PDB file of C-alpha atoms and ligand atoms in Angstrom:
ATOM      1  CA  MET A  28      47.268 -62.712  11.688  1.00 88.00           C
ATOM      2  CA  LYS A  29      44.397 -64.948  12.579  1.00 92.00           C
ATOM      3  CA  LEU A  30      43.247 -67.974  10.634  1.00 96.00           C
ATOM      4  CA  LEU A  31      40.143 -70.111  10.688  1.00 97.00           C
ATOM      5  CA  VAL A  32      40.985 -73.713   9.891  1.00 98.00           C
ATOM      6  CA  VAL A  33      38.054 -75.944   8.963  1.00 98.00           C
ATOM      7  CA  GLU A  34      39.029 -79.612   8.776  1.00 98.00           C
ATOM      8  CA  ASP A  35      37.228 -82.649  10.156  1.00 97.00           C
ATOM      9  CA  HIS A  36      40.006 -85.190   9.678  1.00 96.00           C
ATOM     10  CA  ARG A  37      41.320 -85.517  13.190  1.00 96.00           C
ATOM     11  CA  GLU A  38      45.018 -85.873  12.504  1.00 96.00           C
ATOM     12  CA  LEU A  39      45.101 -83.323   9.744  1.00 96.00           C
ATOM     13  CA  HIS A  40      43.136 -80.911  11.945  1.00 97.00           C
ATOM     14  CA  ALA A  41      45.764 -81.220  14.690  1.00 97.00           C
ATOM     15  CA  LEU A  42      48.651 -81.035  12.236  1.00 97.00           C
ATOM     16  CA  LEU A  43      47.291 -77.911  10.567  1.00 98.00           C
ATOM     17  CA  ARG A  44      46.797 -76.223  13.892  1.00 97.00           C
ATOM     18  CA  THR A  45      50.246 -77.059  15.202  1.00 96.00           C
ATOM     19  CA  HIS A  46      52.054 -76.197  12.022  1.00 96.00           C
ATOM     20  CA  LEU A  47      50.276 -72.909  11.419  1.00 96.00           C
ATOM     21  CA  GLU A  48      50.676 -71.822  15.041  1.00 95.00           C
ATOM     22  CA  ARG A  49      54.352 -72.564  14.806  1.00 92.00           C
ATOM     23  CA  ALA A  50      54.415 -70.506  11.625  1.00 92.00           C
ATOM     24  CA  GLY A  51      53.256 -67.519  13.681  1.00 90.00           C
ATOM     25  CA  PHE A  52      49.522 -67.423  13.089  1.00 94.00           C
ATOM     26  CA  ALA A  53      46.770 -67.331  15.681  1.00 94.00           C
ATOM     27  CA  VAL A  54      44.619 -70.329  14.763  1.00 96.00           C
ATOM     28  CA  ASP A  55      40.984 -71.125  15.468  1.00 96.00           C
ATOM     29  CA  ALA A  56      40.362 -74.670  14.286  1.00 97.00           C
ATOM     30  CA  VAL A  57      36.931 -76.233  13.868  1.00 98.00           C
ATOM     31  CA  ALA A  58      35.784 -79.579  12.518  1.00 98.00           C
ATOM     32  CA  SER A  59      32.340 -78.957  11.030  1.00 97.00           C
ATOM     33  CA  GLY A  60      30.583 -76.597   8.672  1.00 97.00           C
ATOM     34  CA  LYS A  61      28.235 -75.445  11.415  1.00 96.00           C
ATOM     35  CA  ALA A  62      31.129 -74.553  13.716  1.00 97.00           C
ATOM     36  CA  ALA A  63      32.823 -72.729  10.817  1.00 97.00           C
ATOM     37  CA  LEU A  64      29.690 -70.651  10.104  1.00 95.00           C
ATOM     38  CA  ASP A  65      29.392 -69.817  13.825  1.00 94.00           C
ATOM     39  CA  ALA A  66      33.038 -68.768  13.954  1.00 94.00           C
ATOM     40  CA  LEU A  67      32.675 -66.599  10.840  1.00 93.00           C
ATOM     41  CA  ALA A  68      29.606 -64.926  12.334  1.00 89.00           C
ATOM     42  CA  VAL A  69      31.494 -63.617  15.354  1.00 86.00           C
ATOM     43  CA  GLY A  70      35.207 -63.686  14.539  1.00 85.00           C
ATOM     44  CA  ASP A  71      37.425 -61.558  12.410  1.00 85.00           C
ATOM     45  CA  PHE A  72      39.817 -63.716  10.407  1.00 93.00           C
ATOM     46  CA  ASP A  73      42.587 -62.780   8.025  1.00 91.00           C
ATOM     47  CA  ALA A  74      42.176 -65.993   6.028  1.00 95.00           C
ATOM     48  CA  LEU A  75      40.453 -69.369   5.902  1.00 96.00           C
ATOM     49  CA  VAL A  76      41.869 -72.833   5.286  1.00 97.00           C
ATOM     50  CA  LEU A  77      38.855 -74.886   4.320  1.00 96.00           C
ATOM     51  CA  ASP A  78      38.353 -78.590   3.737  1.00 94.00           C
ATOM     52  CA  LEU A  79      35.512 -79.102   1.282  1.00 91.00           C
ATOM     53  CA  GLY A  80      34.477 -82.547   2.513  1.00 91.00           C
ATOM     54  CA  LEU A  81      32.841 -81.747   5.850  1.00 95.00           C
ATOM     55  CA  PRO A  82      30.639 -84.149   7.809  1.00 96.00           C
ATOM     56  CA  ASP A  83      27.581 -81.921   8.100  1.00 97.00           C
ATOM     57  CA  MET A  84      27.596 -79.825   4.947  1.00 94.00           C
ATOM     58  CA  ASP A  85      29.414 -79.089   1.732  1.00 90.00           C
ATOM     59  CA  GLY A  86      32.436 -76.855   2.337  1.00 91.00           C
ATOM     60  CA  MET A  87      31.195 -74.718  -0.569  1.00 90.00           C
ATOM     61  CA  ALA A  88      28.493 -73.402   1.766  1.00 91.00           C
ATOM     62  CA  VAL A  89      31.210 -72.165   4.113  1.00 94.00           C
ATOM     63  CA  LEU A  90      33.066 -70.635   1.167  1.00 92.00           C
ATOM     64  CA  ALA A  91      29.867 -68.807   0.161  1.00 90.00           C
ATOM     65  CA  ALA A  92      29.429 -67.443   3.710  1.00 89.00           C
ATOM     66  CA  CYS A  93      33.049 -66.332   3.690  1.00 89.00           C
ATOM     67  CA  GLN A  94      32.484 -64.341   0.514  1.00 86.00           C
ATOM     68  CA  LYS A  95      29.597 -62.457   2.081  1.00 85.00           C
ATOM     69  CA  LEU A  96      31.790 -61.089   4.855  1.00 84.00           C
ATOM     70  CA  PRO A  97      32.183 -57.298   4.862  1.00 78.00           C
ATOM     71  CA  ARG A  98      35.939 -57.602   4.708  1.00 79.00           C
ATOM     72  CA  LYS A  99      37.573 -59.663   1.950  1.00 81.00           C
ATOM     73  CA  THR A 100      38.774 -62.845   3.622  1.00 88.00           C
ATOM     74  CA  PRO A 101      40.938 -65.040   1.394  1.00 92.00           C
ATOM     75  CA  CYS A 102      40.296 -68.749   1.382  1.00 93.00           C
ATOM     76  CA  ILE A 103      42.510 -71.704   0.564  1.00 94.00           C
ATOM     77  CA  VAL A 104      40.539 -74.836  -0.131  1.00 92.00           C
ATOM     78  CA  LEU A 105      41.731 -78.344   0.690  1.00 92.00           C
ATOM     79  CA  THR A 106      40.305 -81.027  -1.535  1.00 87.00           C
ATOM     80  CA  ALA A 107      40.846 -84.597  -2.605  1.00 83.00           C
ATOM     81  CA  ARG A 108      42.304 -85.091  -6.068  1.00 71.00           C
ATOM     82  CA  ASP A 109      39.418 -87.285  -7.267  1.00 71.00           C
ATOM     83  CA  ALA A 110      36.869 -84.651  -6.277  1.00 70.00           C
ATOM     84  CA  LEU A 111      38.677 -81.833  -8.008  1.00 69.00           C
ATOM     85  CA  ASP A 112      36.998 -81.962 -11.444  1.00 69.00           C
ATOM     86  CA  SER A 113      33.552 -81.436 -10.032  1.00 64.00           C
ATOM     87  CA  ARG A 114      34.867 -78.635  -7.864  1.00 68.00           C
ATOM     88  CA  ILE A 115      36.745 -76.510 -10.346  1.00 70.00           C
ATOM     89  CA  ALA A 116      33.782 -74.364 -11.382  1.00 62.00           C
ATOM     90  CA  GLY A 117      32.897 -73.550  -7.798  1.00 62.00           C
ATOM     91  CA  LEU A 118      36.469 -72.872  -6.868  1.00 70.00           C
ATOM     92  CA  ASN A 119      36.884 -70.427  -9.679  1.00 69.00           C
ATOM     93  CA  GLY A 120      34.002 -68.533  -8.177  1.00 61.00           C
ATOM     94  CA  GLY A 121      35.426 -68.158  -4.727  1.00 79.00           C
ATOM     95  CA  ALA A 122      38.590 -69.738  -3.487  1.00 86.00           C
ATOM     96  CA  ASP A 123      41.887 -67.877  -3.760  1.00 88.00           C
ATOM     97  CA  ASP A 124      43.885 -71.037  -4.036  1.00 88.00           C
ATOM     98  CA  TYR A 125      43.512 -74.744  -3.471  1.00 87.00           C
ATOM     99  CA  MET A 126      45.667 -77.623  -2.257  1.00 90.00           C
ATOM    100  CA  LEU A 127      45.211 -81.217  -3.336  1.00 88.00           C
ATOM    101  CA  LYS A 128      45.382 -83.739  -0.529  1.00 90.00           C
ATOM    102  CA  PRO A 129      47.798 -84.970   0.554  1.00 90.00           C
ATOM    103  CA  PHE A 130      49.824 -81.775   0.575  1.00 93.00           C
ATOM    104  CA  ASP A 131      52.995 -80.467   2.065  1.00 94.00           C
ATOM    105  CA  MET A 132      52.561 -78.149   5.071  1.00 95.00           C
ATOM    106  CA  ALA A 133      55.414 -75.911   3.957  1.00 93.00           C
ATOM    107  CA  GLU A 134      53.711 -75.424   0.597  1.00 94.00           C
ATOM    108  CA  LEU A 135      50.391 -74.611   2.262  1.00 96.00           C
ATOM    109  CA  GLU A 136      52.171 -72.042   4.401  1.00 95.00           C
ATOM    110  CA  ALA A 137      53.846 -70.454   1.374  1.00 93.00           C
ATOM    111  CA  ARG A 138      50.558 -70.272  -0.553  1.00 93.00           C
ATOM    112  CA  LEU A 139      48.830 -68.843   2.465  1.00 94.00           C
ATOM    113  CA  ARG A 140      51.397 -66.073   2.752  1.00 91.00           C
ATOM    114  CA  ALA A 141      50.990 -65.398  -0.955  1.00 90.00           C
ATOM    115  CA  VAL A 142      47.196 -64.957  -0.729  1.00 90.00           C
ATOM    116  CA  LEU A 143      47.574 -62.832   2.384  1.00 89.00           C
ATOM    117  CA  ARG A 144      50.039 -60.614   0.520  1.00 85.00           C
ATOM    118  CA  ARG A 145      47.672 -60.256  -2.397  1.00 85.00           C
ATOM    119  CA  THR A 146      44.603 -59.590  -0.285  1.00 83.00           C
ATOM    120  CA  HIS A 147      45.864 -57.515   2.594  1.00 76.00           C
ATOM    121  CA  GLY A 148      48.747 -55.895   0.810  1.00 70.00           C
ATOM    122  CA  MET A 149      51.087 -57.670   3.198  1.00 60.00           C
ATOM    123  CA  PRO A 150      54.613 -56.624   2.318  1.00 59.00           C
ATOM    124  CA  GLN A 151      57.426 -59.016   1.585  1.00 65.00           C
ATOM    125  CA  ASN A 152      58.292 -61.727   4.053  1.00 80.00           C
ATOM    126  CA  ARG A 153      60.974 -59.443   5.448  1.00 87.00           C
ATOM    127  CA  LEU A 154      59.740 -56.449   7.411  1.00 90.00           C
ATOM    128  CA  GLU A 155      62.105 -53.695   8.426  1.00 92.00           C
ATOM    129  CA  LEU A 156      62.079 -50.462  10.320  1.00 94.00           C
ATOM    130  CA  GLY A 157      65.207 -48.629  11.520  1.00 94.00           C
ATOM    131  CA  ASN A 158      67.660 -51.259  12.639  1.00 96.00           C
ATOM    132  CA  VAL A 159      64.899 -53.782  13.458  1.00 97.00           C
ATOM    133  CA  ALA A 160      64.020 -56.536  11.017  1.00 96.00           C
ATOM    134  CA  PHE A 161      61.650 -59.485  11.103  1.00 95.00           C
ATOM    135  CA  GLU A 162      61.418 -62.494   8.797  1.00 92.00           C
ATOM    136  CA  SER A 163      57.844 -63.821   8.652  1.00 87.00           C
ATOM    137  CA  VAL A 164      58.781 -67.298   7.524  1.00 85.00           C
ATOM    138  CA  SER A 165      61.720 -68.074   9.805  1.00 88.00           C
ATOM    139  CA  ARG A 166      60.162 -65.946  12.633  1.00 92.00           C
ATOM    140  CA  LEU A 167      63.573 -64.427  13.215  1.00 94.00           C
ATOM    141  CA  ALA A 168      63.792 -60.927  14.670  1.00 97.00           C
ATOM    142  CA  THR A 169      67.065 -59.012  14.503  1.00 96.00           C
ATOM    143  CA  VAL A 170      68.373 -55.703  15.756  1.00 97.00           C
ATOM    144  CA  GLN A 171      71.388 -54.422  13.863  1.00 93.00           C
ATOM    145  CA  GLY A 172      71.638 -57.859  12.302  1.00 93.00           C
ATOM    146  CA  CYS A 173      71.859 -59.666  15.672  1.00 95.00           C
ATOM    147  CA  PRO A 174      69.089 -62.119  16.530  1.00 96.00           C
ATOM    148  CA  VAL A 175      66.729 -61.121  19.338  1.00 97.00           C
ATOM    149  CA  ASP A 176      65.199 -63.995  21.216  1.00 96.00           C
ATOM    150  CA  LEU A 177      61.422 -63.496  21.095  1.00 96.00           C
ATOM    151  CA  LEU A 178      58.685 -65.768  22.379  1.00 94.00           C
ATOM    152  CA  ARG A 179      56.013 -66.739  19.885  1.00 92.00           C
ATOM    153  CA  ARG A 180      53.548 -64.015  20.805  1.00 92.00           C
ATOM    154  CA  GLU A 181      56.193 -61.347  21.141  1.00 95.00           C
ATOM    155  CA  ALA A 182      57.186 -62.148  17.553  1.00 95.00           C
ATOM    156  CA  MET A 183      53.529 -61.958  16.454  1.00 93.00           C
ATOM    157  CA  LEU A 184      53.203 -58.556  18.102  1.00 95.00           C
ATOM    158  CA  LEU A 185      56.360 -57.223  16.474  1.00 96.00           C
ATOM    159  CA  GLU A 186      55.257 -58.584  13.093  1.00 92.00           C
ATOM    160  CA  GLU A 187      51.837 -56.941  13.375  1.00 91.00           C
ATOM    161  CA  MET A 188      53.321 -53.592  14.413  1.00 93.00           C
ATOM    162  CA  LEU A 189      55.869 -53.627  11.598  1.00 92.00           C
ATOM    163  CA  ARG A 190      53.193 -54.651   9.127  1.00 87.00           C
ATOM    164  CA  VAL A 191      50.851 -51.759   9.867  1.00 86.00           C
ATOM    165  CA  TRP A 192      53.582 -49.164  10.491  1.00 87.00           C
ATOM    166  CA  PRO A 193      53.276 -46.152  10.624  1.00 87.00           C
ATOM    167  CA  ARG A 194      49.683 -46.760  11.616  1.00 89.00           C
ATOM    168  CA  ILE A 195      48.527 -47.643  15.117  1.00 91.00           C
ATOM    169  CA  VAL A 196      47.787 -51.209  16.136  1.00 91.00           C
ATOM    170  CA  ILE A 197      44.489 -51.042  17.992  1.00 89.00           C
ATOM    171  CA  LYS A 198      44.701 -52.795  21.347  1.00 87.00           C
ATOM    172  CA  GLU A 199      41.455 -54.723  20.960  1.00 83.00           C
ATOM    173  CA  ARG A 200      42.405 -55.815  17.484  1.00 83.00           C
ATOM    174  CA  LEU A 201      45.700 -57.097  18.758  1.00 85.00           C
ATOM    175  CA  GLU A 202      43.841 -59.421  21.021  1.00 83.00           C
ATOM    176  CA  GLU A 203      41.889 -60.782  18.064  1.00 82.00           C
ATOM    177  CA  HIS A 204      44.902 -61.174  15.883  1.00 82.00           C
ATOM    178  CA  ILE A 205      47.464 -62.756  18.113  1.00 85.00           C
ATOM    179  CA  TYR A 206      45.348 -64.972  20.303  1.00 84.00           C
ATOM    180  CA  ALA A 207      43.118 -67.823  19.186  1.00 83.00           C
ATOM    181  CA  THR A 208      39.502 -67.451  20.295  1.00 78.00           C
ATOM    182  CA  ARG A 209      39.773 -70.349  22.748  1.00 78.00           C
ATOM    183  CA  GLU A 210      42.429 -68.471  24.666  1.00 78.00           C
ATOM    184  CA  SER A 211      40.935 -65.966  27.058  1.00 74.00           C
ATOM    185  CA  VAL A 212      43.092 -62.931  27.319  1.00 79.00           C
ATOM    186  CA  THR A 213      42.898 -59.755  29.348  1.00 80.00           C
ATOM    187  CA  LEU A 214      44.034 -56.350  28.182  1.00 76.00           C
ATOM    188  CA  ASN A 215      46.550 -56.548  31.032  1.00 85.00           C
ATOM    189  CA  ALA A 216      48.102 -59.559  29.356  1.00 89.00           C
ATOM    190  CA  ILE A 217      48.550 -57.484  26.218  1.00 91.00           C
ATOM    191  CA  GLU A 218      50.141 -54.690  28.231  1.00 92.00           C
ATOM    192  CA  ALA A 219      52.542 -57.188  29.765  1.00 94.00           C
ATOM    193  CA  LEU A 220      53.354 -58.587  26.353  1.00 94.00           C
ATOM    194  CA  VAL A 221      54.030 -55.088  25.003  1.00 96.00           C
ATOM    195  CA  SER A 222      56.341 -54.250  27.877  1.00 96.00           C
ATOM    196  CA  ARG A 223      58.308 -57.466  27.420  1.00 97.00           C
ATOM    197  CA  LEU A 224      58.813 -56.760  23.746  1.00 97.00           C
ATOM    198  CA  ARG A 225      59.649 -53.128  24.472  1.00 97.00           C
ATOM    199  CA  ARG A 226      62.323 -54.240  26.941  1.00 97.00           C
ATOM    200  CA  LYS A 227      63.811 -56.768  24.544  1.00 97.00           C
ATOM    201  CA  LEU A 228      64.010 -54.239  21.744  1.00 97.00           C
ATOM    202  CA  ARG A 229      65.605 -51.666  24.041  1.00 96.00           C
ATOM    203  CA  ASP A 230      68.089 -54.164  25.476  1.00 96.00           C
ATOM    204  CA  GLY A 231      68.990 -55.242  21.958  1.00 95.00           C
ATOM    205  CA  GLY A 232      69.851 -51.656  21.014  1.00 96.00           C
ATOM    206  CA  ALA A 233      66.891 -51.025  18.723  1.00 97.00           C
ATOM    207  CA  ASP A 234      66.451 -47.508  17.341  1.00 95.00           C
ATOM    208  CA  VAL A 235      62.707 -48.190  17.213  1.00 95.00           C
ATOM    209  CA  LEU A 236      60.384 -47.676  20.184  1.00 95.00           C
ATOM    210  CA  ILE A 237      56.907 -48.918  21.005  1.00 96.00           C
ATOM    211  CA  ASP A 238      54.821 -45.829  21.473  1.00 94.00           C
ATOM    212  CA  THR A 239      51.679 -46.069  23.627  1.00 93.00           C
ATOM    213  CA  VAL A 240      48.780 -44.178  22.127  1.00 91.00           C
ATOM    214  CA  ARG A 241      46.450 -43.676  25.083  1.00 90.00           C
ATOM    215  CA  GLY A 242      43.025 -45.221  24.691  1.00 86.00           C
ATOM    216  CA  LEU A 243      43.894 -46.651  21.302  1.00 90.00           C
ATOM    217  CA  GLY A 244      46.868 -48.926  21.143  1.00 92.00           C
ATOM    218  CA  TYR A 245      50.467 -48.977  20.108  1.00 94.00           C
ATOM    219  CA  ARG A 246      52.695 -48.074  17.238  1.00 93.00           C
ATOM    220  CA  LEU A 247      56.333 -48.247  16.360  1.00 95.00           C
ATOM    221  CA  VAL A 248      58.264 -45.021  16.095  1.00 93.00           C
ATOM    222  CA  LEU A 249      61.866 -44.370  15.188  1.00 92.00           C
ATOM    223  CA  ALA A 250      63.760 -43.201  18.263  1.00 88.00           C
ATOM    224  CA  GLN A 251      64.872 -40.040  16.510  1.00 85.00           C
ATOM    225  CA  ASP A 252      61.244 -39.076  15.731  1.00 82.00           C
ATOM    226  CA  ALA A 253      60.153 -40.016  19.268  1.00 78.00           C
ATOM    227  CA  ARG A 254      62.675 -37.645  20.797  1.00 76.00           C
ATOM    228  CA  ARG A 255      61.616 -34.864  18.485  1.00 76.00           C
ATOM    229  CA  ASP A 256      57.880 -35.330  19.115  1.00 72.00           C
ATOM    230  CA  GLY A 257      58.151 -36.209  22.804  1.00 65.00           C
ATOM    231  CA  HIS A 258      56.363 -39.571  22.484  1.00 60.00           C
ATOM    232  CA  GLN A 259      55.462 -41.714  25.475  1.00 52.00           C
ATOM    233  CA  SER A 260      56.970 -45.123  25.501  1.00 51.00           C
TER     234      SER A 260
HETATM  235 CA1   CA B   2      37.039 -83.937   5.285  1.00 65.05          CA
END
């Protein structure tokens, strides 16, 4: 899942980025309204975290642009307590939730997961298929109840595949959703990531395989179905 974070306060900007990356999101972080509008024009984000007090424009302008996107993109607004009264009307018109500064990062993360669940029909925080399970909040993957040691991006890949199962995860979309825009990534890097995760699942004794769908992407299949249908993995 990819987020656009718009916050001009230097420390908060860095803190948001670090915390949300650690929480398993790909994060593009910008510090002005102009940069946010540019990012929204080209990027595909699952949600926005938006500070309303931006140096170059009112954050409400960014919120308005967000609402015009073809795909519903939920937005959590960050605002100062003393500015809240004048904001309420506007917020009711567009934001999915708001946080009063100063706020607790864990609470922001929880609210973010809640709006993502509402908007994208994201299932519970625990995703499961066969004997493989993944906890979105703790980032813990298990096979038959035993923890599997996954690197950050391997965990993001597993989460995305479990989330869309039984549909296919499109290779190009994977790139958008597990890498921040500043990170350049080749399709080879994605293939390498997929094979690492595939190996870890296999070594852990998973009864779920990563099936390669030529020219499209990847999907998870239960080993029993893969054998029956002769899938490539
Ligand atoms: Ca600000």
